Amino acid sequence: VLKESKRAVNSILVDDDDEDEEDVERVSWSGEPVGSISWSVKETASSIRSGSEQSFPKIDTTPSLSKQGSGYSLSSLFKGNLHDLSPEETVRRMQKGRAFSLEKFRSLQDKLLLLDEAVAVYDGNVITAVLIFLKKSLSKEILFRELMARDVALRHYVHYLKEMGEQKLLVELLKALGRTEDMALMHYKEHLNIKDESRRRDFLKSCLSLPFSQDDATHVQDHYTLLERQIIIEASDKKAVAEIFKKFPRKASILNMPIITTLYYSCFYHYGESEGTFSSPSNIRKTFRISEKQYILTALGARAKLKSWFDVDSLFNTKNWLGYTKKRSPIGFHRVVDILHKNSAPVQVLQEYVNLIDNPDLKLGGALKYKCHDIVINTYRDLKDRQQLIVYREKLERDSPEYRKIQELLNNVQIRWKN
Amino acid sequence: MAHTEWRDAPELPDFSLLKRLARDQLIFLLEQLPGKKDLFIDADLMSPLDRIANVTILKQHEVDKLYKVELKPIVSSSDQLCFLIRPRIQTVKWISDLVNADKVAGRFRRYKIIFTPQKFYACETVLEEQGVYGDVTTDEWNFYILPLDDDILSLELPEFFRDNFLEGDQRWVTTAGSALHLLQSVYGSFSKVYGIGRCAKMVYESWRELMEEGEQRTRQPEFAKVFLVDRDVDFVTPLCSQVVYEGLVDDLFRIKCGSVEFGPDVTSSDKSIKVMLNSQDKVFSEIRNEHFSNVFGFLSQKAKNLQTAYDKRRGMDIQQMKAFVSDELKGLKQEHRLLSLHIGASESMMKKKTKQDFQELLKTEHSLLEGFEIRECITYIEEHINRQVSMIDSLRLLCLLSITENGLLSKDYRSLKAQYLQSYGIKHLLTFANLRQLGLLEEQQAGETLTVMESKVGKLVNDKTVGKLTDAFSSLAKKSNFRALSKRLALVPKSGEEYDLRVPRDMAYVFSGAYIPLSCKLIEQVLERDGWTGLEEVTRMLNGQEFAVTGAPNPRNKTDAQRIVLVMFLGGCTFSEISALRFLGKERDTYYVKQIEYMVNIKLSI
């Protein structure tokens, strides 16, 4: 019965709009013509009494706010006028996509009640609709102030402005809220829409004064410096005639590439240039505070690609106080071997670096993988592992030097094999 | 999932009915614009549309030419233009521009926008502001749910996650509520609803309101229990590399709307092939939930069997041959085709995934989940970034590190972020801001700052808003508590124990025995207890927001339906979770139907 009464009340609330006509019957269960005064009053009374006795319970009541009394619904029943609906009823109608009117919500209090009601029913679509209405009918200072204490509505508003592309208003809003970092990021994001590199560079320059966090300020400064340098490098390399550019023509422009890609490019095309030039690896390394590890990794990749094994060697050479050179690396030598192998380094080169691997398991693994026979054989010899040597011998070509080496070892009576 | 696998498996309802309903409504809407018309379709609606209708049906209802919405000027000579789009402001702006351009050119046409699954006031406002409201009529196509498989339903709303969790826009809450309402009105009522998460609560409320307003009808038979879960309750699972077959296919080739495009390296020809991946594919349905280490052996056995079946032809007489060709050959050929595709796919999988790199990646993930050798993990992540390999993998690892460790130490955060920006581009500082907002990648805060701020702000505003602010702050201060949760729920099995992936003993098999998906574990526990009792500590660590509610009891009806559980992941779910739930279903003799917003494969770039 409650359901029926509710439906009946709904049916009478419908105004003359024809889009409102749903499949609601026009006659009530008691047979009284719907819409007659006596009938509707009776209904209103019962609908007010009707608490919600439902099969599934409500679970969250925190956001429910003090609602206006039931006066609204009564008067609206008689007038059947959209303008007299309570915030609650208006929001219901908006949710269902029925005709509604927001004109009567003129006092700030009414506007906010409407907003809070929309938030209370969790309907993002309606929240945004109400915000659009508030945007048009309130000064932004007042709207901003009210949104400050309403997080859910605020986030909807920010998202709406983002989607509408109302950048200026958004920046003002964030400023008013004291969210200066967000504002700076929002502004910085605009650079993605600028295609022309000089304009982009200038835009990034204009970002430098924005109130970023300390960290981000450094990054944005780097971004500007990077693009500025890339533009210079690009302009000169586009018409470069040096041998390396002919031998390995550039596949793409260096503009807008990450710092590390730029470093790689510079190690590839501008290796050995003095630190004074913008395009030199050492300048880039210093300007962008690139760690030794990162530098070695990148330079190694570039020089190995060019098969400049000499350059690769000198990357790792360090002299000790006696003047002897020794190889040291901030990255594991097994990683170095991987990179060399990917660039098809010859076995002699690989062998030297496999030998430098600290971890004996990794070393043996690398030697097996890259067929550095000497290392494998010596490792098994040191392990006194006769069985493994025999197994390995079978993998080798008969009468190859390695094969003979194993043969000699196996015949050596002085070795005390463990198996 | 073949029904015959369990003697006693409950029948799943026929979800194809949903397709028919959607199709009928679309046809009805198209008929509202009689006469020949050109139809413009949003790019990401094409595949879903393909699943329920085809060109012939559209042509039958006087659709002349079909175009993809590209937000560029159009070439159409038709006098009627119909747009089938998602309610996005950008698209509506583009349409408004078209209409205005026609007006300037003195061209008269009729325009209709069909929004799906619903229209938004913000979109209509654009029409109004651009002065074309009235020139353009609008409609709604309530295409809420697309059945992707026997046991997977999807809302196909890729923006759900971003809108809801990053932007805090609740525009899809009612959509999800309506989807539940639709299911209930077609298939019967829900006997019980469990849930956890802020969005889950709102969806429940929105659905309940719809139900209350609904027409009174005779009590329908019960259909299923429902479990609603917010994606941000468990961010860990989608951050882990997937190792079950279907998950890997998704990670490597990207499954979209139930189908995948295999490139030339898989098809071993010069063209790509689009394949539907569902239970209709007999080969796929047997391997989709398997750990990939088992798949290869299975496929080669299958190939042998196929060969034997083909070999039967030898020595057949004409009559037998005729029977063979008409009865078996077609099936065999079909199986042959599928088999070679999946073999191709798993070959390229093995190629990529047995590499040292992938092994190291998995090892790092497992260490992070276990909370073991964190320093080494950080070094690995650093090198991963330095080598500029997969940008997304680097980000996944960083997020996993942050979530499992409750945020990164300040110095680590700064250094890793700086290196990331150097390797992949400085613009990604926007990505970092987004991830911080989501709580996916954070810098550890000094303990008290938040509470101090809270009490300060608290004094400035009145009581009513204090509660809301506290909410906002507590979500700001949201800690993942992963270690404690993992211990409490035994998500990470003791290391050192053998785990036979061929005979999985629990849901951990979907991650090589290293981790039971948190989301699935919660579902298992709650259903076992028929509520949250005994899980108080767990829910506290998950920031509360849990609920369990019962509808009016319906004692007559204790049937199969009691064993169907509809799990709705708000914000998307992964194939690994689907596999885990299938496993759970098999064990508990329950059917899990997964309803999702979208298959995620975490992608959170700017």
Coordinates of N, CA, C and O in Angstrom, one line a residue, chain B residues 117-241:
Chain B
P117 N 25.9 5.2 -21.5 CA 24.7 4.6 -21.1 C 23.6 5.6 -20.6 O 22.5 5.3 -20.3
Q118 N 24.0 6.9 -20.5 CA 23.1 7.9 -20.0 C 23.6 9.3 -20.4 O 24.7 9.4 -20.8
K119 N 22.7 10.3 -20.3 CA 23.2 11.6 -20.6 C 23.5 12.4 -19.3 O 23.0 12.0 -18.3
F120 N 24.4 13.3 -19.5 CA 24.7 14.2 -18.3 C 24.3 15.6 -18.6 O 24.3 16.1 -19.7
Y121 N 23.9 16.2 -17.5 CA 23.5 17.6 -17.6 C 24.6 18.5 -18.2 O 24.3 19.4 -19.0
A122 N 25.8 18.2 -17.8 CA 26.9 19.0 -18.3 C 27.0 19.0 -19.8 O 27.3 20.0 -20.4
C123 N 26.7 17.8 -20.4 CA 26.7 17.7 -21.9 C 25.6 18.6 -22.5 O 25.8 19.3 -23.5
E124 N 24.4 18.5 -21.9 CA 23.3 19.3 -22.4 C 23.6 20.8 -22.3 O 23.1 21.5 -23.1
T125 N 24.2 21.1 -21.2 CA 24.6 22.5 -21.0 C 25.5 23.0 -22.1 O 25.3 24.1 -22.6
V126 N 26.4 22.1 -22.6 CA 27.2 22.5 -23.7 C 26.4 22.8 -24.9 O 26.6 23.9 -25.6
L127 N 25.4 22.0 -25.2 CA 24.5 22.2 -26.4 C 23.8 23.6 -26.2 O 23.7 24.4 -27.2
E128 N 23.4 23.8 -25.0 CA 22.7 25.1 -24.7 C 23.6 26.3 -24.9 O 23.3 27.2 -25.6
E129 N 24.8 26.2 -24.3 CA 25.7 27.3 -24.4 C 26.2 27.6 -25.9 O 26.5 28.7 -26.2
Q130 N 26.3 26.5 -26.6 CA 26.7 26.7 -28.0 C 25.6 27.1 -29.0 O 25.7 27.2 -30.2
G131 N 24.4 27.2 -28.4 CA 23.3 27.7 -29.2 C 22.7 26.7 -30.1 O 22.1 27.0 -31.1
V132 N 22.9 25.4 -29.8 CA 22.3 24.4 -30.7 C 21.3 23.5 -30.0 O 20.8 22.5 -30.6
Y133 N 21.0 23.8 -28.8 CA 20.0 23.1 -28.0 C 18.7 23.2 -28.8 O 18.3 24.3 -29.1
G134 N 18.0 22.1 -29.1 CA 16.8 22.2 -29.9 C 17.1 21.9 -31.4 O 16.3 21.2 -32.0
D135 N 18.2 22.3 -31.9 CA 18.6 21.9 -33.2 C 19.0 20.4 -33.2 O 18.9 19.7 -34.1
V136 N 19.5 20.0 -32.0 CA 20.0 18.7 -31.8 C 19.0 18.0 -30.8 O 18.8 18.6 -29.7
T137 N 18.5 16.9 -31.1 CA 17.7 16.2 -30.1 C 18.6 15.1 -29.5 O 19.5 14.7 -30.0
T138 N 18.2 14.8 -28.2 CA 19.0 13.9 -27.5 C 18.2 12.7 -27.0 O 17.0 12.9 -26.7
D139 N 18.9 11.6 -26.8 CA 18.2 10.4 -26.3 C 19.2 9.6 -25.4 O 20.4 9.9 -25.5
E140 N 18.7 8.7 -24.7 CA 19.6 7.8 -23.9 C 19.5 6.4 -24.4 O 18.3 5.9 -24.5
W141 N 20.6 5.7 -24.5 CA 20.5 4.3 -24.8 C 21.1 3.6 -23.5 O 22.3 3.7 -23.3
N142 N 20.3 3.0 -22.8 CA 20.7 2.5 -21.5 C 21.4 1.1 -21.6 O 21.0 0.1 -21.1
F143 N 22.5 1.2 -22.3 CA 23.3 0.0 -22.6 C 24.3 -0.1 -21.4 O 25.4 0.3 -21.5
Y144 N 23.8 -0.6 -20.3 CA 24.6 -0.6 -19.1 C 25.7 -1.8 -19.0 O 26.8 -1.6 -18.6
I145 N 25.2 -2.9 -19.5 CA 26.0 -4.1 -19.2 C 26.3 -4.9 -20.5 O 25.4 -5.2 -21.3
L146 N 27.5 -5.2 -20.7 CA 27.9 -6.0 -21.9 C 28.4 -7.4 -21.3 O 29.4 -7.4 -20.7
P147 N 27.7 -8.5 -21.6 CA 28.2 -9.8 -21.2 C 29.4 -10.1 -22.1 O 29.3 -10.2 -23.3
L148 N 30.6 -10.3 -21.5 CA 31.8 -10.6 -22.3 C 32.0 -12.1 -22.4 O 32.7 -12.5 -23.3
D149 N 31.4 -12.8 -21.5 CA 31.6 -14.3 -21.4 C 30.5 -14.8 -20.6 O 29.7 -14.1 -20.0
D150 N 30.5 -16.2 -20.5 CA 29.4 -16.8 -19.6 C 29.4 -16.2 -18.2 O 28.4 -16.1 -17.6
D151 N 30.6 -15.9 -17.7 CA 30.7 -15.4 -16.3 C 31.3 -14.1 -16.2 O 31.8 -13.7 -15.1
I152 N 31.4 -13.3 -17.2 CA 31.9 -11.9 -17.1 C 31.0 -10.9 -17.7 O 30.6 -11.0 -18.9
L153 N 30.6 -9.9 -16.9 CA 29.8 -8.8 -17.4 C 30.6 -7.6 -17.2 O 31.4 -7.4 -16.3
S154 N 30.5 -6.7 -18.2 CA 31.3 -5.5 -18.1 C 30.5 -4.2 -18.4 O 29.6 -4.2 -19.2
L155 N 30.9 -3.2 -17.7 CA 30.2 -1.9 -18.0 C 30.9 -1.1 -19.1 O 30.5 -0.1 -19.6
E156 N 32.1 -1.6 -19.5 CA 32.9 -1.0 -20.5 C 33.1 0.5 -20.3 O 32.8 1.3 -21.3
L157 N 33.4 0.9 -19.1 CA 33.6 2.3 -18.9 C 35.1 2.5 -18.5 O 35.4 2.6 -17.3
P158 N 35.9 2.7 -19.4 CA 37.4 2.8 -19.0 C 37.6 4.0 -18.2 O 38.6 4.1 -17.4
E159 N 36.8 5.1 -18.2 CA 37.0 6.3 -17.5 C 36.6 6.2 -16.0 O 36.8 7.1 -15.2
F160 N 35.9 5.1 -15.7 CA 35.3 4.9 -14.3 C 36.4 5.2 -13.3 O 36.3 5.9 -12.4
F161 N 37.5 4.5 -13.5 CA 38.6 4.5 -12.5 C 39.1 5.9 -12.3 O 39.1 6.5 -11.2
R162 N 39.5 6.5 -13.4 CA 40.0 7.9 -13.3 C 39.1 8.9 -12.7 O 39.4 9.7 -11.8
D163 N 37.8 8.9 -13.3 CA 36.8 9.8 -12.8 C 36.6 9.7 -11.3 O 36.5 10.6 -10.6
N164 N 36.4 8.4 -10.9 CA 35.9 8.2 -9.5 C 37.1 8.4 -8.5 O 36.9 9.0 -7.5
F165 N 38.2 7.7 -8.8 CA 39.2 7.7 -7.8 C 40.2 8.8 -7.9 O 40.7 9.3 -6.9
L166 N 40.5 9.3 -9.1 CA 41.5 10.4 -9.2 C 40.8 11.7 -9.1 O 41.2 12.6 -8.3
E167 N 39.7 11.9 -9.9 CA 39.1 13.2 -9.9 C 38.0 13.4 -8.8 O 37.6 14.5 -8.5
G168 N 37.6 12.3 -8.3 CA 36.6 12.4 -7.2 C 35.2 12.7 -7.8 O 34.4 13.3 -7.1
D169 N 35.0 12.4 -9.1 CA 33.7 12.7 -9.7 C 32.8 11.5 -9.6 O 33.2 10.4 -10.1
Q170 N 31.6 11.6 -9.0 CA 30.8 10.5 -8.8 C 29.7 10.2 -9.9 O 28.7 9.6 -9.7
R171 N 30.1 10.7 -11.1 CA 29.0 10.6 -12.2 C 28.7 9.2 -12.5 O 27.6 9.0 -13.1
W172 N 29.5 8.2 -12.3 CA 29.2 6.8 -12.7 C 28.6 6.0 -11.6 O 28.2 4.9 -11.8
V173 N 28.4 6.6 -10.4 CA 27.8 5.9 -9.3 C 26.4 5.4 -9.6 O 26.1 4.2 -9.5
T174 N 25.6 6.3 -10.2 CA 24.2 5.9 -10.5 C 24.2 4.9 -11.7 O 23.3 4.1 -11.7
T175 N 25.2 5.0 -12.5 CA 25.3 4.1 -13.6 C 25.5 2.7 -13.1 O 24.8 1.7 -13.6
A176 N 26.4 2.6 -12.1 CA 26.6 1.2 -11.6 C 25.4 0.7 -10.8 O 25.0 -0.4 -10.9
G177 N 24.7 1.7 -10.1 CA 23.5 1.3 -9.4 C 22.4 0.9 -10.4 O 21.7 -0.1 -10.2
S178 N 22.3 1.6 -11.5 CA 21.3 1.2 -12.5 C 21.6 -0.2 -13.1 O 20.7 -0.9 -13.5
A179 N 22.9 -0.5 -13.3 CA 23.3 -1.8 -13.8 C 22.8 -2.9 -12.9 O 22.3 -3.9 -13.4
L180 N 23.0 -2.7 -11.6 CA 22.6 -3.7 -10.6 C 21.0 -3.8 -10.7 O 20.5 -4.9 -10.7
H181 N 20.4 -2.7 -10.8 CA 18.9 -2.7 -10.9 C 18.5 -3.4 -12.1 O 17.5 -4.2 -12.0
L182 N 19.1 -3.2 -13.2 CA 18.8 -3.9 -14.4 C 18.9 -5.4 -14.3 O 18.0 -6.2 -14.6
L183 N 20.0 -5.8 -13.7 CA 20.3 -7.3 -13.5 C 19.1 -7.8 -12.6 O 18.6 -8.9 -12.9
Q184 N 18.8 -7.1 -11.6 CA 17.8 -7.6 -10.7 C 16.4 -7.7 -11.3 O 15.7 -8.7 -11.1
S185 N 16.1 -6.7 -12.2 CA 14.8 -6.8 -12.8 C 14.7 -7.8 -13.8 O 13.6 -8.3 -14.1
V186 N 15.8 -8.2 -14.4 CA 15.8 -9.3 -15.4 C 15.9 -10.7 -14.8 O 15.2 -11.6 -15.2
Y187 N 16.8 -10.8 -13.8 CA 17.1 -12.1 -13.4 C 16.6 -12.5 -12.0 O 16.7 -13.7 -11.6
G188 N 16.0 -11.6 -11.3 CA 15.6 -11.9 -9.9 C 16.3 -11.1 -8.9 O 17.3 -10.5 -9.1
S189 N 15.8 -11.2 -7.7 CA 16.3 -10.3 -6.6 C 17.6 -10.8 -6.0 O 17.9 -12.0 -6.1
F190 N 18.3 -10.0 -5.4 CA 19.5 -10.3 -4.7 C 19.1 -10.7 -3.2 O 18.3 -10.1 -2.6
S191 N 19.8 -11.8 -2.8 CA 19.4 -12.2 -1.4 C 20.3 -11.5 -0.4 O 19.8 -11.3 0.8
K192 N 21.4 -11.0 -0.8 CA 22.3 -10.4 0.2 C 23.3 -9.5 -0.6 O 23.7 -9.9 -1.6
V193 N 23.6 -8.4 0.1 CA 24.6 -7.6 -0.5 C 25.8 -7.3 0.4 O 25.5 -6.9 1.6
Y194 N 27.0 -7.6 0.1 CA 28.2 -7.3 0.9 C 29.0 -6.2 0.1 O 28.9 -6.1 -1.1
G195 N 29.7 -5.5 0.8 CA 30.6 -4.5 0.1 C 31.6 -3.9 1.0 O 31.5 -3.9 2.2
I196 N 32.6 -3.3 0.3 CA 33.6 -2.5 1.0 C 34.1 -1.4 0.1 O 34.4 -1.6 -1.1
G197 N 34.2 -0.2 0.7 CA 34.7 0.9 -0.1 C 33.7 2.0 -0.1 O 32.5 1.8 0.0
R198 N 34.2 3.2 -0.3 CA 33.3 4.4 -0.4 C 32.3 4.3 -1.6 O 31.2 4.6 -1.5
C199 N 32.9 4.0 -2.7 CA 32.1 3.9 -3.9 C 31.1 2.8 -3.8 O 29.9 3.0 -4.2
A200 N 31.5 1.7 -3.3 CA 30.6 0.5 -3.1 C 29.4 0.9 -2.3 O 28.3 0.6 -2.7
K201 N 29.6 1.7 -1.2 CA 28.5 2.1 -0.4 C 27.5 3.0 -1.2 O 26.3 2.9 -1.1
M202 N 28.1 3.9 -2.0 CA 27.3 4.8 -2.7 C 26.5 4.1 -3.8 O 25.3 4.4 -4.0
V203 N 27.2 3.1 -4.4 CA 26.5 2.4 -5.5 C 25.3 1.6 -4.8 O 24.2 1.5 -5.4
Y204 N 25.6 1.0 -3.7 CA 24.5 0.3 -3.0 C 23.3 1.2 -2.7 O 22.2 0.9 -3.0
E205 N 23.6 2.4 -2.2 CA 22.5 3.3 -1.9 C 21.8 3.7 -3.1 O 20.5 3.8 -3.1
S206 N 22.5 4.0 -4.2 CA 21.9 4.4 -5.4 C 21.0 3.3 -6.0 O 19.8 3.6 -6.4
W207 N 21.4 2.1 -5.9 CA 20.6 0.9 -6.3 C 19.4 0.8 -5.4 O 18.3 0.5 -5.9
R208 N 19.6 0.9 -4.1 CA 18.5 0.7 -3.2 C 17.4 1.7 -3.5 O 16.2 1.4 -3.4
E209 N 17.8 3.0 -3.7 CA 16.8 4.0 -4.1 C 16.0 3.6 -5.3 O 14.8 3.7 -5.3
L210 N 16.7 3.1 -6.3 CA 16.0 2.7 -7.5 C 15.0 1.6 -7.2 O 13.9 1.6 -7.8
M211 N 15.4 0.7 -6.4 CA 14.6 -0.4 -6.1 C 13.3 0.0 -5.4 O 12.3 -0.5 -5.6
E212 N 13.5 1.0 -4.4 CA 12.4 1.4 -3.7 C 11.4 2.1 -4.5 O 10.2 2.0 -4.3
E213 N 11.9 2.9 -5.5 CA 11.0 3.6 -6.4 C 10.3 2.7 -7.4 O 9.3 3.0 -8.0
G214 N 11.0 1.5 -7.6 CA 10.5 0.7 -8.7 C 9.1 0.2 -8.5 O 8.5 0.3 -7.4
E215 N 8.5 -0.3 -9.5 CA 7.1 -0.8 -9.5 C 7.0 -1.9 -8.5 O 7.9 -2.7 -8.4
Q216 N 5.9 -2.0 -7.8 CA 5.7 -3.1 -7.0 C 5.5 -4.3 -7.8 O 4.7 -4.3 -8.8
R217 N 6.2 -5.4 -7.5 CA 5.9 -6.6 -8.3 C 6.0 -7.8 -7.4 O 6.5 -7.7 -6.3
T218 N 5.5 -8.8 -7.9 CA 5.6 -10.1 -7.2 C 7.0 -10.4 -6.9 O 7.9 -10.2 -7.7
R219 N 7.2 -11.0 -5.8 CA 8.5 -11.3 -5.3 C 9.2 -12.2 -6.4 O 8.6 -13.3 -6.7
Q220 N 10.3 -11.9 -6.9 CA 10.9 -12.7 -7.8 C 11.8 -13.8 -7.2 O 12.2 -13.5 -6.0
P221 N 12.1 -14.8 -7.8 CA 13.0 -15.8 -7.2 C 14.4 -15.1 -7.0 O 14.8 -14.2 -7.7
E222 N 15.1 -15.6 -6.0 CA 16.4 -15.1 -5.7 C 17.4 -15.5 -6.8 O 17.3 -16.6 -7.3
F223 N 18.2 -14.5 -7.1 CA 19.1 -14.8 -8.2 C 20.6 -14.9 -7.7 O 21.2 -15.9 -8.0
A224 N 21.0 -14.0 -6.8 CA 22.4 -14.1 -6.5 C 22.7 -13.3 -5.2 O 21.9 -12.4 -4.8
K225 N 23.9 -13.5 -4.7 CA 24.4 -12.6 -3.7 C 25.3 -11.7 -4.4 O 25.9 -12.0 -5.5
V226 N 25.5 -10.5 -3.9 CA 26.3 -9.5 -4.5 C 27.4 -9.1 -3.6 O 27.3 -8.9 -2.4
F227 N 28.6 -8.9 -4.2 CA 29.7 -8.3 -3.5 C 30.3 -7.1 -4.2 O 30.7 -7.3 -5.4
L228 N 30.3 -6.0 -3.6 CA 30.8 -4.8 -4.2 C 32.1 -4.4 -3.6 O 32.3 -4.4 -2.4
V229 N 33.1 -4.2 -4.5 CA 34.4 -3.9 -3.9 C 35.1 -2.8 -4.7 O 35.1 -2.8 -6.0
D230 N 35.6 -1.8 -4.0 CA 36.3 -0.7 -4.7 C 37.7 -1.1 -5.1 O 38.3 -1.8 -4.4
R231 N 38.1 -0.6 -6.2 CA 39.4 -1.0 -6.7 C 40.5 -0.5 -5.7 O 41.5 -1.2 -5.5
D232 N 40.2 0.6 -5.0 CA 41.3 1.1 -4.1 C 41.4 0.4 -2.8 O 42.3 0.6 -2.0
V233 N 40.5 -0.6 -2.6 CA 40.7 -1.4 -1.4 C 41.9 -2.3 -1.6 O 42.6 -2.7 -0.7
D234 N 42.1 -2.7 -2.9 CA 43.3 -3.6 -3.2 C 43.9 -3.0 -4.4 O 43.6 -3.3 -5.6
F235 N 45.0 -2.2 -4.2 CA 45.8 -1.8 -5.4 C 46.9 -2.7 -5.6 O 47.6 -2.6 -6.7
V236 N 47.2 -3.6 -4.7 CA 48.4 -4.4 -4.8 C 48.3 -5.4 -6.0 O 49.1 -5.5 -6.9
T237 N 47.1 -6.0 -6.0 CA 46.9 -7.1 -7.1 C 47.1 -6.6 -8.5 O 47.9 -7.2 -9.2
P238 N 46.5 -5.5 -8.9 CA 46.7 -5.1 -10.3 C 48.1 -4.6 -10.6 O 48.4 -4.3 -11.7
L239 N 48.9 -4.4 -9.5 CA 50.3 -4.0 -9.8 C 51.2 -5.1 -10.0 O 52.4 -4.9 -10.4
C240 N 50.8 -6.3 -9.8 CA 51.7 -7.5 -10.0 C 51.6 -8.0 -11.4 O 50.6 -8.0 -12.0
S241 N 52.7 -8.5 -11.9 CA 52.8 -9.1 -13.2 C 51.9 -10.3 -13.3 O 51.9 -11.1 -12.4

